[in-house]
Amino acid sequence: DKIPGKLAERLKVEVKDTLSMKNDIDAILKKIADKKINAQKIRIHGDFHLGQALFTGNDFMIIDFEGEPAREIEERRIKRSPLRDVAGMIRSFHYAVFTSLIKHPSIRPGDEAYLSPWADAWFEYISSKYLKAYFDTPGVTAFIPDDKNDLKIMLDAFTVEKALYEISYEINNRPEWLGTAINGL
């Protein structure tokens, strides 16, 4: 609950706003904990994001299968829903577009407010295309619950879980990127 003193005042306000969302976050995570969802589990990538998908010119090659480095090896071996990796990629799309608003040299201070709705639109479009392509992939149906509400519960929970991890990571490693992680939550 403590906010590191090295954060800019703007980020301190964002962190406080995030802490005020605790009940909403808990409610999202409680839905998946309280429900038995029928979907197969497999060994997943565990740290899937754009940096792990390399374009070869004709196709994509996925690399770096050791999972999230911060997790113990025993935890990385546990079978999980591949929707966790889907949530990781969706969060990566968010990072790609919103980090460019902050870091790209052609973006002038003050332009962020004008460009942010366009970034939101791009993120929504790319995420929906990615989800459609994923769900249309042959053989994936065993990993997706038949009930659309259960699917939403899983994607919401895994996306929130990933965003919370990112917030923790950014606080400890790149506090200047914390706004992007918080915005994703």
XYZ file of C-alpha atoms in Angstrom:
185
model
C 0.000 0.000 0.000
C 3.006 2.305 0.169
C 3.920 4.409 -2.840
C 7.676 4.735 -3.495
C 8.887 8.311 -2.972
C 10.847 8.299 -6.227
C 7.665 8.347 -8.333
C 6.542 11.568 -9.942
C 3.510 13.221 -8.320
C 1.315 12.319 -11.322
C 2.151 8.656 -10.889
C 1.524 8.825 -7.149
C -2.015 9.987 -7.905
C -2.443 7.144 -10.444
C -1.194 4.589 -7.913
C -3.630 5.916 -5.302
C -6.443 5.683 -7.873
C -5.406 2.090 -8.573
C -5.435 1.239 -4.880
C -8.966 2.638 -4.707
C -9.968 0.017 -7.339
C -9.125 -2.825 -4.945
C -12.738 -3.939 -4.456
C -13.388 -4.019 -8.222
C -10.186 -5.975 -8.814
C -11.034 -8.402 -6.035
C -14.507 -8.929 -7.527
C -13.034 -9.817 -10.946
C -10.533 -12.256 -9.456
C -13.135 -13.760 -7.104
C -15.343 -14.728 -10.064
C -12.719 -17.116 -11.416
C -11.832 -18.463 -7.969
C -15.465 -19.213 -7.129
C -16.423 -20.995 -10.340
C -15.549 -24.349 -11.838
C -14.920 -23.633 -15.516
C -14.753 -26.508 -17.951
C -11.734 -25.971 -20.208
C -8.578 -28.002 -20.706
C -5.226 -26.876 -19.358
C -1.856 -27.340 -21.010
C 1.703 -26.242 -20.446
C 1.737 -22.687 -21.714
C 4.435 -20.243 -22.730
C 3.970 -18.344 -19.484
C 5.575 -15.069 -20.614
C 3.974 -14.512 -24.001
C 4.222 -11.024 -25.459
C 5.248 -9.305 -28.695
C 8.935 -9.650 -27.835
C 8.531 -13.438 -27.874
C 6.988 -13.569 -31.381
C 9.487 -13.034 -34.184
C 8.347 -12.444 -37.756
C 10.404 -14.544 -40.188
C 9.123 -12.853 -43.339
C 6.490 -15.502 -43.998
C 5.413 -16.634 -40.555
C 5.932 -16.064 -36.843
C 8.309 -17.988 -34.626
C 7.672 -18.073 -30.878
C 10.758 -18.028 -28.661
C 11.788 -18.135 -25.014
C 9.635 -20.900 -23.557
C 11.019 -20.903 -20.015
C 8.042 -18.932 -18.672
C 7.948 -15.968 -16.355
C 11.454 -15.679 -14.867
C 10.135 -14.408 -11.519
C 8.209 -17.663 -10.931
C 9.745 -20.795 -9.458
C 10.426 -23.594 -11.949
C 7.858 -25.857 -10.244
C 5.191 -23.193 -10.716
C 6.143 -22.758 -14.394
C 5.560 -26.481 -15.017
C 1.939 -26.402 -13.851
C -0.632 -26.836 -16.595
C -2.710 -23.710 -17.082
C -5.237 -22.225 -19.428
C -3.652 -20.952 -22.653
C -5.934 -17.949 -22.231
C -3.256 -16.685 -19.826
C -0.920 -16.350 -22.806
C -3.725 -14.705 -24.796
C -4.117 -12.152 -21.997
C -0.347 -11.596 -21.998
C -0.373 -10.801 -25.714
C -3.327 -8.459 -25.322
C -1.467 -6.618 -22.570
C 1.547 -6.468 -24.892
C -0.539 -4.740 -27.587
C -1.543 -2.193 -24.966
C 2.070 -1.614 -23.969
C 3.141 -1.233 -27.596
C 0.717 1.543 -28.414
C 0.727 3.447 -25.121
C 4.480 3.287 -24.613
C 4.867 4.817 -28.067
C 2.775 7.787 -26.889
C 5.238 8.363 -24.069
C 8.548 7.357 -25.625
C 8.329 8.128 -29.359
C 10.507 11.160 -30.202
C 7.968 12.580 -32.674
C 5.254 12.845 -29.989
C 5.362 16.302 -28.423
C 4.424 16.877 -24.789
C 0.737 17.671 -24.707
C -0.095 15.570 -27.788
C -0.813 12.535 -25.612
C -4.320 13.731 -24.752
C -5.176 14.162 -28.448
C -3.605 10.861 -29.519
C -4.835 8.718 -26.627
C -8.325 8.035 -28.107
C -6.626 6.901 -31.351
C -4.338 4.643 -29.347
C -7.387 3.216 -27.564
C -9.081 2.561 -30.915
C -5.974 0.823 -32.309
C -5.658 -1.290 -29.169
C -9.317 -2.359 -29.287
C -9.094 -3.177 -32.998
C -5.863 -5.191 -32.762
C -7.029 -7.042 -29.643
C -10.335 -8.012 -31.239
C -8.581 -9.209 -34.418
C -6.126 -11.236 -32.332
C -8.936 -12.823 -30.287
C -10.940 -13.639 -33.417
C -7.915 -15.259 -35.073
C -7.146 -17.205 -31.896
C -10.699 -18.466 -31.471
C -10.938 -19.366 -35.178
C -7.789 -21.518 -34.991
C -8.571 -25.221 -35.449
C -8.137 -27.275 -32.281
C -8.442 -24.343 -29.881
C -12.031 -25.072 -28.851
C -10.947 -27.601 -26.183
C -9.212 -24.776 -24.316
C -12.146 -22.372 -24.476
C -15.193 -22.791 -22.249
C -18.476 -23.331 -24.088
C -20.169 -20.680 -21.949
C -19.309 -17.185 -23.219
C -19.720 -15.790 -19.711
C -17.071 -18.230 -18.440
C -14.772 -17.133 -21.267
C -15.233 -13.503 -20.239
C -14.540 -14.370 -16.596
C -11.298 -16.095 -17.591
C -10.063 -13.364 -19.928
C -10.940 -10.614 -17.438
C -9.204 -12.391 -14.575
C -6.062 -13.281 -16.552
C -5.798 -9.765 -17.985
C -6.186 -8.174 -14.553
C -3.666 -10.624 -13.100
C -1.157 -9.700 -15.832
C -1.746 -5.965 -15.350
C -1.191 -6.312 -11.593
C 2.067 -8.164 -12.263
C 3.117 -5.376 -14.644
C 2.368 -2.702 -12.042
C 4.548 -4.516 -9.522
C 7.302 -5.005 -12.099
C 7.286 -1.348 -13.168
C 7.325 -0.051 -9.582
C 10.410 -2.153 -8.893
C 12.232 -1.820 -12.217
C 10.968 1.028 -14.425
C 8.863 3.476 -12.423
C 8.723 5.831 -15.401
C 6.633 3.183 -17.242
C 4.203 2.712 -14.367
C 1.545 4.909 -15.988
C 1.256 2.487 -18.911
C 0.714 -0.486 -16.609
C -1.824 1.389 -14.503
C -3.667 2.600 -17.585
C -3.940 -1.027 -18.712
C -5.593 -2.055 -15.496
